[in-house]
Amino acid sequence: MTSTGQVANGPLQLADQYFASGDYYTAANLYEQFLNPKKAQKPVSEFPLNVKKRRGATKNRFSSRTDILFRQAECYRLANYWVNAAALYKQCEEKNGSRYIDAAYWDAVCQRSLGNYATAEESLNRYLSADHANKEYKEEAAKEMQTLRYIRQQLARSDSGLYHTQKLNMPNSTERGAYAFAHISGNQFLVSSTQTDSVQINGVNPHHSRLFYASLSNDSLFEVTPVSLTSAGPLDNQGASSMSADGKFLYFSQWKNENGQTISSIYYAVKQNDGWSTPILIPRVNRKGHNSKQPFCSSDGKYLFFASDRPGGSGKFDIWVAPLNSDGTTGEPVNAGSSINTPGDEQSPFYHTTSSTLVFSSNGLPGMGGYDLFSAKGNESTWSSAENMGHPFNSSRDDIYFFSKEKTGLLTNAVVGSDRGTGCCLESYLISKNPKTRRLSGIVIDCKNNNPVSNAKLMLKSASGKTTEATTDSAGKYLFDLLEDSSTNMTLSISSEAYKNKVSPVQIRVIDESDLLTDVIINTDVCIEMKLVIKAEDVVTIYFDFDKSNLKPAAIEKLNTIAALLKESPNASFQISGYTDGLGSNEYNKILSHKRAVACANYLAKKGVNTKRISYESFGKCCPVEMEKINGRDNPYGRSRNRRALIHVQKD
């Protein structure tokens, strides 16, 4: 036995081998066997597979028991067993804080992953304020502090209440994982999960990632059956797939661990009557000595998106795009560019054709911790700046895969692959979004001078016939709460005492989505024309009896004079406005005032006046010229003066 207690082929040596190969959970249990040999341990063959080789691997040089504890903590962290890792980091720091001050940083990472943000901040402050020269992760700690601030900001978002998150139930997903959804048709999907090989080989972990067919109903996956692909060997893993738009080709990742290195390539198989052909390695997508993975076919059948660390990228793994050929092969891939890719890792691309949006995962941009999901608008060659999708699409852990159906909103119902739960691996979460409050806003203006029209009455009618009412304010603005999801085929009916009635279709100018809870649909400005307004001092006044529209003798004399004047002045025209007194309803008085104006117009027409020279408006009981009540008592004379028609002759 050596000074560290190593025995040939013993737990410590095996632990180091598993650590080097990336099987961190198995390594952690073997370190536990060495540190506490009397405790019962599970057989190595039963340990679940974790193929992710993560940052943090160090050389096997143990000089103390605490060194091994620290390595065990690393194993649990890299295998995403955050509670175990945090407890061991805490032990290391307590035993020798000056030597293991980095444990405070890693404890903060674990606490953040567990959602213990206050505790994480305490550990970071302890790490940053420690007076030790070996603070290897000082820069990362400062970034981690920014991450905590961003998490708090996201959790406080006012639109959080619009979202509902539900883990998708699949048999044994907690132990085996369920991620990388790929749509086939209807409610049929492809999903990646872990399967135990039926034939086990000595020294080879029997748990490998495989592809499965599954049906989705509500929040559960059922009819989960393996996809038969013949290319996988005893060391190979298959997953992260995508079906071509026509259903003829299946694209998928295949990878294996050899000598501590992960080699990943993209294959495609051709649809056959009894399943799939022998998979074929795609020449232009794969580059010898480099990794390519996570293919995604655009729904229009034109492009294959994938992640690769091939030369020509921005850093580690980048997003690449290749044109698809009709035979299943691709053209030459093109890097998605600096708007998408960073010096870190970008992976798991998903393109939503309906919204022209690329969704991908990255650890190279600020976020909530680990891998976050980002989105960017554009096409295969031009992209807007990537934006963090925020909570709840992202969590304080790794959020890697994204799926949303076409012909719907990108965020209406989405599936996210994440390790935010208590399971061993990535699982899938259905995130549904309730619709935001939607409002219609606009301005009513005067057609002649563009001034706002206040106190105009508006009625909004939806395509289905539902109506709602509003009134313009002093700035001519109106606001409706929309009763239906559709914004098409809506009409506005506008009325005002001083303006002509108008019915106008809603023509959307822009939609303001800046508010997290409310979308405001802004209509184009609607102008209305002022009614004919005749001042009493400039006109001939015709009076009517109560509730009558027939012309009295005095009225006929005045109209005869006007008719003669119009015959002498062929370019002259005249305008008539009809009024009532204040008795009766608004609707009845509008009709009566209209009859009075028409009676005058018809008489002049009978006298030979061209009707094209006549215009008239009805005002109802608007605009009285005399008081109809004095000291609370009825004033019959005042009412008789208000029952009138005003005729204004324009000679020019």
mmCIF file with all atom_site columns, N, CA and C in Angstrom, residues 311-352:
data_model
loop_
_atom_site.group_PDB
_atom_site.id
_atom_site.type_symbol
_atom_site.label_atom_id
_atom_site.label_alt_id
_atom_site.label_comp_id
_atom_site.label_asym_id
_atom_site.label_entity_id
_atom_site.label_seq_id
_atom_site.pdbx_PDB_ins_code
_atom_site.Cartn_x
_atom_site.Cartn_y
_atom_site.Cartn_z
_atom_site.occupancy
_atom_site.B_iso_or_equiv
_atom_site.pdbx_formal_charge
_atom_site.auth_seq_id
_atom_site.auth_comp_id
_atom_site.auth_asym_id
_atom_site.auth_atom_id
_atom_site.pdbx_PDB_model_num
ATOM 1   N N  . PRO A 1 311 ? -13.145 23.262 -37.405 1.00 0.00 ? 311 PRO A N  1
ATOM 2   C CA . PRO A 1 311 ? -12.415 24.526 -37.614 1.00 0.00 ? 311 PRO A CA 1
ATOM 3   C C  . PRO A 1 311 ? -13.294 25.582 -38.272 1.00 0.00 ? 311 PRO A C  1
ATOM 4   N N  . GLY A 1 312 ? -12.953 26.845 -38.014 1.00 0.00 ? 312 GLY A N  1
ATOM 5   C CA . GLY A 1 312 ? -13.678 27.950 -38.617 1.00 0.00 ? 312 GLY A CA 1
ATOM 6   C C  . GLY A 1 312 ? -14.743 28.543 -37.732 1.00 0.00 ? 312 GLY A C  1
ATOM 7   N N  . GLY A 1 313 ? -14.848 28.057 -36.481 1.00 0.00 ? 313 GLY A N  1
ATOM 8   C CA . GLY A 1 313 ? -15.861 28.561 -35.567 1.00 0.00 ? 313 GLY A CA 1
ATOM 9   C C  . GLY A 1 313 ? -15.349 29.668 -34.674 1.00 0.00 ? 313 GLY A C  1
ATOM 10  N N  . SER A 1 314 ? -16.185 30.064 -33.712 1.00 0.00 ? 314 SER A N  1
ATOM 11  C CA . SER A 1 314 ? -15.845 31.160 -32.804 1.00 0.00 ? 314 SER A CA 1
ATOM 12  C C  . SER A 1 314 ? -15.161 30.685 -31.535 1.00 0.00 ? 314 SER A C  1
ATOM 13  N N  . GLY A 1 315 ? -15.252 29.386 -31.253 1.00 0.00 ? 315 GLY A N  1
ATOM 14  C CA . GLY A 1 315 ? -14.657 28.903 -30.013 1.00 0.00 ? 315 GLY A CA 1
ATOM 15  C C  . GLY A 1 315 ? -14.691 27.411 -29.935 1.00 0.00 ? 315 GLY A C  1
ATOM 16  N N  . LYS A 1 316 ? -15.498 26.891 -29.028 1.00 0.00 ? 316 LYS A N  1
ATOM 17  C CA . LYS A 1 316 ? -15.593 25.448 -28.830 1.00 0.00 ? 316 LYS A CA 1
ATOM 18  C C  . LYS A 1 316 ? -16.651 24.897 -29.782 1.00 0.00 ? 316 LYS A C  1
ATOM 19  N N  . PHE A 1 317 ? -17.821 24.517 -29.266 1.00 0.00 ? 317 PHE A N  1
ATOM 20  C CA . PHE A 1 317 ? -18.906 24.094 -30.152 1.00 0.00 ? 317 PHE A CA 1
ATOM 21  C C  . PHE A 1 317 ? -19.651 25.324 -30.666 1.00 0.00 ? 317 PHE A C  1
ATOM 22  N N  . ASP A 1 318 ? -19.899 25.355 -31.975 1.00 0.00 ? 318 ASP A N  1
ATOM 23  C CA . ASP A 1 318 ? -20.649 26.422 -32.633 1.00 0.00 ? 318 ASP A CA 1
ATOM 24  C C  . ASP A 1 318 ? -21.884 25.843 -33.311 1.00 0.00 ? 318 ASP A C  1
ATOM 25  N N  . ILE A 1 319 ? -22.817 26.721 -33.650 1.00 0.00 ? 319 ILE A N  1
ATOM 26  C CA . ILE A 1 319 ? -23.960 26.338 -34.466 1.00 0.00 ? 319 ILE A CA 1
ATOM 27  C C  . ILE A 1 319 ? -23.580 26.515 -35.942 1.00 0.00 ? 319 ILE A C  1
ATOM 28  N N  . TRP A 1 320 ? -23.868 25.489 -36.751 1.00 0.00 ? 320 TRP A N  1
ATOM 29  C CA . TRP A 1 320 ? -23.590 25.499 -38.184 1.00 0.00 ? 320 TRP A CA 1
ATOM 30  C C  . TRP A 1 320 ? -24.874 25.198 -38.940 1.00 0.00 ? 320 TRP A C  1
ATOM 31  N N  . VAL A 1 321 ? -24.914 25.627 -40.209 1.00 0.00 ? 321 VAL A N  1
ATOM 32  C CA . VAL A 1 321 ? -26.082 25.414 -41.058 1.00 0.00 ? 321 VAL A CA 1
ATOM 33  C C  . VAL A 1 321 ? -25.614 24.874 -42.406 1.00 0.00 ? 321 VAL A C  1
ATOM 34  N N  . ALA A 1 322 ? -26.269 23.798 -42.869 1.00 0.00 ? 322 ALA A N  1
ATOM 35  C CA . ALA A 1 322 ? -25.924 23.200 -44.170 1.00 0.00 ? 322 ALA A CA 1
ATOM 36  C C  . ALA A 1 322 ? -27.190 23.026 -44.995 1.00 0.00 ? 322 ALA A C  1
ATOM 37  N N  . PRO A 1 323 ? -27.151 23.335 -46.294 1.00 0.00 ? 323 PRO A N  1
ATOM 38  C CA . PRO A 1 323 ? -28.323 23.089 -47.145 1.00 0.00 ? 323 PRO A CA 1
ATOM 39  C C  . PRO A 1 323 ? -28.561 21.596 -47.314 1.00 0.00 ? 323 PRO A C  1
ATOM 40  N N  . LEU A 1 324 ? -29.818 21.191 -47.292 1.00 0.00 ? 324 LEU A N  1
ATOM 41  C CA . LEU A 1 324 ? -30.176 19.780 -47.436 1.00 0.00 ? 324 LEU A CA 1
ATOM 42  C C  . LEU A 1 324 ? -30.404 19.435 -48.904 1.00 0.00 ? 324 LEU A C  1
ATOM 43  N N  . ASN A 1 325 ? -29.877 18.278 -49.310 1.00 0.00 ? 325 ASN A N  1
ATOM 44  C CA . ASN A 1 325 ? -30.102 17.758 -50.650 1.00 0.00 ? 325 ASN A CA 1
ATOM 45  C C  . ASN A 1 325 ? -31.258 16.754 -50.631 1.00 0.00 ? 325 ASN A C  1
ATOM 46  N N  . SER A 1 326 ? -31.831 16.498 -51.789 1.00 0.00 ? 326 SER A N  1
ATOM 47  C CA . SER A 1 326 ? -32.988 15.606 -51.883 1.00 0.00 ? 326 SER A CA 1
ATOM 48  C C  . SER A 1 326 ? -32.647 14.159 -51.541 1.00 0.00 ? 326 SER A C  1
ATOM 49  N N  . ASP A 1 327 ? -31.349 13.792 -51.611 1.00 0.00 ? 327 ASP A N  1
ATOM 50  C CA . ASP A 1 327 ? -30.956 12.414 -51.308 1.00 0.00 ? 327 ASP A CA 1
ATOM 51  C C  . ASP A 1 327 ? -30.555 12.217 -49.849 1.00 0.00 ? 327 ASP A C  1
ATOM 52  N N  . GLY A 1 328 ? -30.775 13.239 -49.013 1.00 0.00 ? 328 GLY A N  1
ATOM 53  C CA . GLY A 1 328 ? -30.458 13.129 -47.591 1.00 0.00 ? 328 GLY A CA 1
ATOM 54  C C  . GLY A 1 328 ? -29.107 13.679 -47.205 1.00 0.00 ? 328 GLY A C  1
ATOM 55  N N  . THR A 1 329 ? -28.221 13.909 -48.183 1.00 0.00 ? 329 THR A N  1
ATOM 56  C CA . THR A 1 329 ? -26.918 14.492 -47.895 1.00 0.00 ? 329 THR A CA 1
ATOM 57  C C  . THR A 1 329 ? -27.060 16.008 -47.759 1.00 0.00 ? 329 THR A C  1
ATOM 58  N N  . THR A 1 330 ? -25.966 16.685 -47.530 1.00 0.00 ? 330 THR A N  1
ATOM 59  C CA . THR A 1 330 ? -26.004 18.138 -47.371 1.00 0.00 ? 330 THR A CA 1
ATOM 60  C C  . THR A 1 330 ? -24.966 18.798 -48.264 1.00 0.00 ? 330 THR A C  1
ATOM 61  N N  . GLY A 1 331 ? -25.139 20.103 -48.430 1.00 0.00 ? 331 GLY A N  1
ATOM 62  C CA . GLY A 1 331 ? -24.106 20.917 -49.033 1.00 0.00 ? 331 GLY A CA 1
ATOM 63  C C  . GLY A 1 331 ? -23.087 21.313 -47.982 1.00 0.00 ? 331 GLY A C  1
ATOM 64  N N  . GLU A 1 332 ? -22.232 22.249 -48.321 1.00 0.00 ? 332 GLU A N  1
ATOM 65  C CA . GLU A 1 332 ? -21.158 22.659 -47.412 1.00 0.00 ? 332 GLU A CA 1
ATOM 66  C C  . GLU A 1 332 ? -21.735 23.489 -46.265 1.00 0.00 ? 332 GLU A C  1
ATOM 67  N N  . PRO A 1 333 ? -21.418 23.136 -45.026 1.00 0.00 ? 333 PRO A N  1
ATOM 68  C CA . PRO A 1 333 ? -21.934 23.887 -43.879 1.00 0.00 ? 333 PRO A CA 1
ATOM 69  C C  . PRO A 1 333 ? -21.355 25.294 -43.795 1.00 0.00 ? 333 PRO A C  1
ATOM 70  N N  . VAL A 1 334 ? -22.157 26.204 -43.228 1.00 0.00 ? 334 VAL A N  1
ATOM 71  C CA . VAL A 1 334 ? -21.752 27.583 -42.998 1.00 0.00 ? 334 VAL A CA 1
ATOM 72  C C  . VAL A 1 334 ? -21.932 27.893 -41.518 1.00 0.00 ? 334 VAL A C  1
ATOM 73  N N  . ASN A 1 335 ? -20.955 28.569 -40.931 1.00 0.00 ? 335 ASN A N  1
ATOM 74  C CA . ASN A 1 335 ? -21.058 28.961 -39.533 1.00 0.00 ? 335 ASN A CA 1
ATOM 75  C C  . ASN A 1 335 ? -22.156 30.003 -39.361 1.00 0.00 ? 335 ASN A C  1
ATOM 76  N N  . ALA A 1 336 ? -22.942 29.868 -38.293 1.00 0.00 ? 336 ALA A N  1
ATOM 77  C CA . ALA A 1 336 ? -24.064 30.782 -38.060 1.00 0.00 ? 336 ALA A CA 1
ATOM 78  C C  . ALA A 1 336 ? -23.619 32.189 -37.708 1.00 0.00 ? 336 ALA A C  1
ATOM 79  N N  . GLY A 1 337 ? -22.333 32.382 -37.388 1.00 0.00 ? 337 GLY A N  1
ATOM 80  C CA . GLY A 1 337 ? -21.811 33.725 -37.201 1.00 0.00 ? 337 GLY A CA 1
ATOM 81  C C  . GLY A 1 337 ? -21.747 34.192 -35.762 1.00 0.00 ? 337 GLY A C  1
ATOM 82  N N  . SER A 1 338 ? -21.162 35.378 -35.595 1.00 0.00 ? 338 SER A N  1
ATOM 83  C CA . SER A 1 338 ? -20.867 35.899 -34.259 1.00 0.00 ? 338 SER A CA 1
ATOM 84  C C  . SER A 1 338 ? -22.097 36.370 -33.495 1.00 0.00 ? 338 SER A C  1
ATOM 85  N N  . SER A 1 339 ? -23.219 36.585 -34.176 1.00 0.00 ? 339 SER A N  1
ATOM 86  C CA . SER A 1 339 ? -24.436 36.941 -33.439 1.00 0.00 ? 339 SER A CA 1
ATOM 87  C C  . SER A 1 339 ? -24.946 35.769 -32.618 1.00 0.00 ? 339 SER A C  1
ATOM 88  N N  . ILE A 1 340 ? -24.573 34.555 -33.049 1.00 0.00 ? 340 ILE A N  1
ATOM 89  C CA . ILE A 1 340 ? -25.020 33.336 -32.382 1.00 0.00 ? 340 ILE A CA 1
ATOM 90  C C  . ILE A 1 340 ? -23.894 32.721 -31.550 1.00 0.00 ? 340 ILE A C  1
ATOM 91  N N  . ASN A 1 341 ? -22.726 32.570 -32.149 1.00 0.00 ? 341 ASN A N  1
ATOM 92  C CA . ASN A 1 341 ? -21.646 31.797 -31.544 1.00 0.00 ? 341 ASN A CA 1
ATOM 93  C C  . ASN A 1 341 ? -20.691 32.661 -30.723 1.00 0.00 ? 341 ASN A C  1
ATOM 94  N N  . THR A 1 342 ? -20.148 32.058 -29.664 1.00 0.00 ? 342 THR A N  1
ATOM 95  C CA . THR A 1 342 ? -19.247 32.722 -28.725 1.00 0.00 ? 342 THR A CA 1
ATOM 96  C C  . THR A 1 342 ? -18.000 31.864 -28.539 1.00 0.00 ? 342 THR A C  1
ATOM 97  N N  . PRO A 1 343 ? -17.011 32.341 -27.786 1.00 0.00 ? 343 PRO A N  1
ATOM 98  C CA . PRO A 1 343 ? -15.860 31.485 -27.470 1.00 0.00 ? 343 PRO A CA 1
ATOM 99  C C  . PRO A 1 343 ? -16.223 30.278 -26.604 1.00 0.00 ? 343 PRO A C  1
ATOM 100 N N  . GLY A 1 344 ? -17.427 30.261 -26.052 1.00 0.00 ? 344 GLY A N  1
ATOM 101 C CA . GLY A 1 344 ? -17.879 29.114 -25.267 1.00 0.00 ? 344 GLY A CA 1
ATOM 102 C C  . GLY A 1 344 ? -18.516 28.056 -26.158 1.00 0.00 ? 344 GLY A C  1
ATOM 103 N N  . ASP A 1 345 ? -19.491 27.338 -25.602 1.00 0.00 ? 345 ASP A N  1
ATOM 104 C CA . ASP A 1 345 ? -20.172 26.259 -26.329 1.00 0.00 ? 345 ASP A CA 1
ATOM 105 C C  . ASP A 1 345 ? -21.587 26.676 -26.686 1.00 0.00 ? 345 ASP A C  1
ATOM 106 N N  . GLU A 1 346 ? -21.939 26.508 -27.957 1.00 0.00 ? 346 GLU A N  1
ATOM 107 C CA . GLU A 1 346 ? -23.318 26.637 -28.419 1.00 0.00 ? 346 GLU A CA 1
ATOM 108 C C  . GLU A 1 346 ? -23.759 25.284 -28.962 1.00 0.00 ? 346 GLU A C  1
ATOM 109 N N  . GLN A 1 347 ? -24.978 24.883 -28.642 1.00 0.00 ? 347 GLN A N  1
ATOM 110 C CA . GLN A 1 347 ? -25.420 23.558 -29.062 1.00 0.00 ? 347 GLN A CA 1
ATOM 111 C C  . GLN A 1 347 ? -26.937 23.484 -29.170 1.00 0.00 ? 347 GLN A C  1
ATOM 112 N N  . SER A 1 348 ? -27.430 22.303 -29.536 1.00 0.00 ? 348 SER A N  1
ATOM 113 C CA . SER A 1 348 ? -28.851 21.940 -29.651 1.00 0.00 ? 348 SER A CA 1
ATOM 114 C C  . SER A 1 348 ? -29.687 22.985 -30.398 1.00 0.00 ? 348 SER A C  1
ATOM 115 N N  . PRO A 1 349 ? -29.387 23.249 -31.673 1.00 0.00 ? 349 PRO A N  1
ATOM 116 C CA . PRO A 1 349 ? -30.167 24.245 -32.420 1.00 0.00 ? 349 PRO A CA 1
ATOM 117 C C  . PRO A 1 349 ? -31.580 23.753 -32.721 1.00 0.00 ? 349 PRO A C  1
ATOM 118 N N  . PHE A 1 350 ? -32.522 24.698 -32.699 1.00 0.00 ? 350 PHE A N  1
ATOM 119 C CA . PHE A 1 350 ? -33.909 24.452 -33.095 1.00 0.00 ? 350 PHE A CA 1
ATOM 120 C C  . PHE A 1 350 ? -34.377 25.681 -33.858 1.00 0.00 ? 350 PHE A C  1
ATOM 121 N N  . TYR A 1 351 ? -34.903 25.467 -35.074 1.00 0.00 ? 351 TYR A N  1
ATOM 122 C CA . TYR A 1 351 ? -35.359 26.606 -35.870 1.00 0.00 ? 351 TYR A CA 1
ATOM 123 C C  . TYR A 1 351 ? -36.866 26.546 -36.042 1.00 0.00 ? 351 TYR A C  1
ATOM 124 N N  . HIS A 1 352 ? -37.534 27.624 -35.615 1.00 0.00 ? 352 HIS A N  1
ATOM 125 C CA . HIS A 1 352 ? -38.990 27.749 -35.702 1.00 0.00 ? 352 HIS A CA 1
ATOM 126 C C  . HIS A 1 352 ? -39.309 28.582 -36.942 1.00 0.00 ? 352 HIS A C  1
#
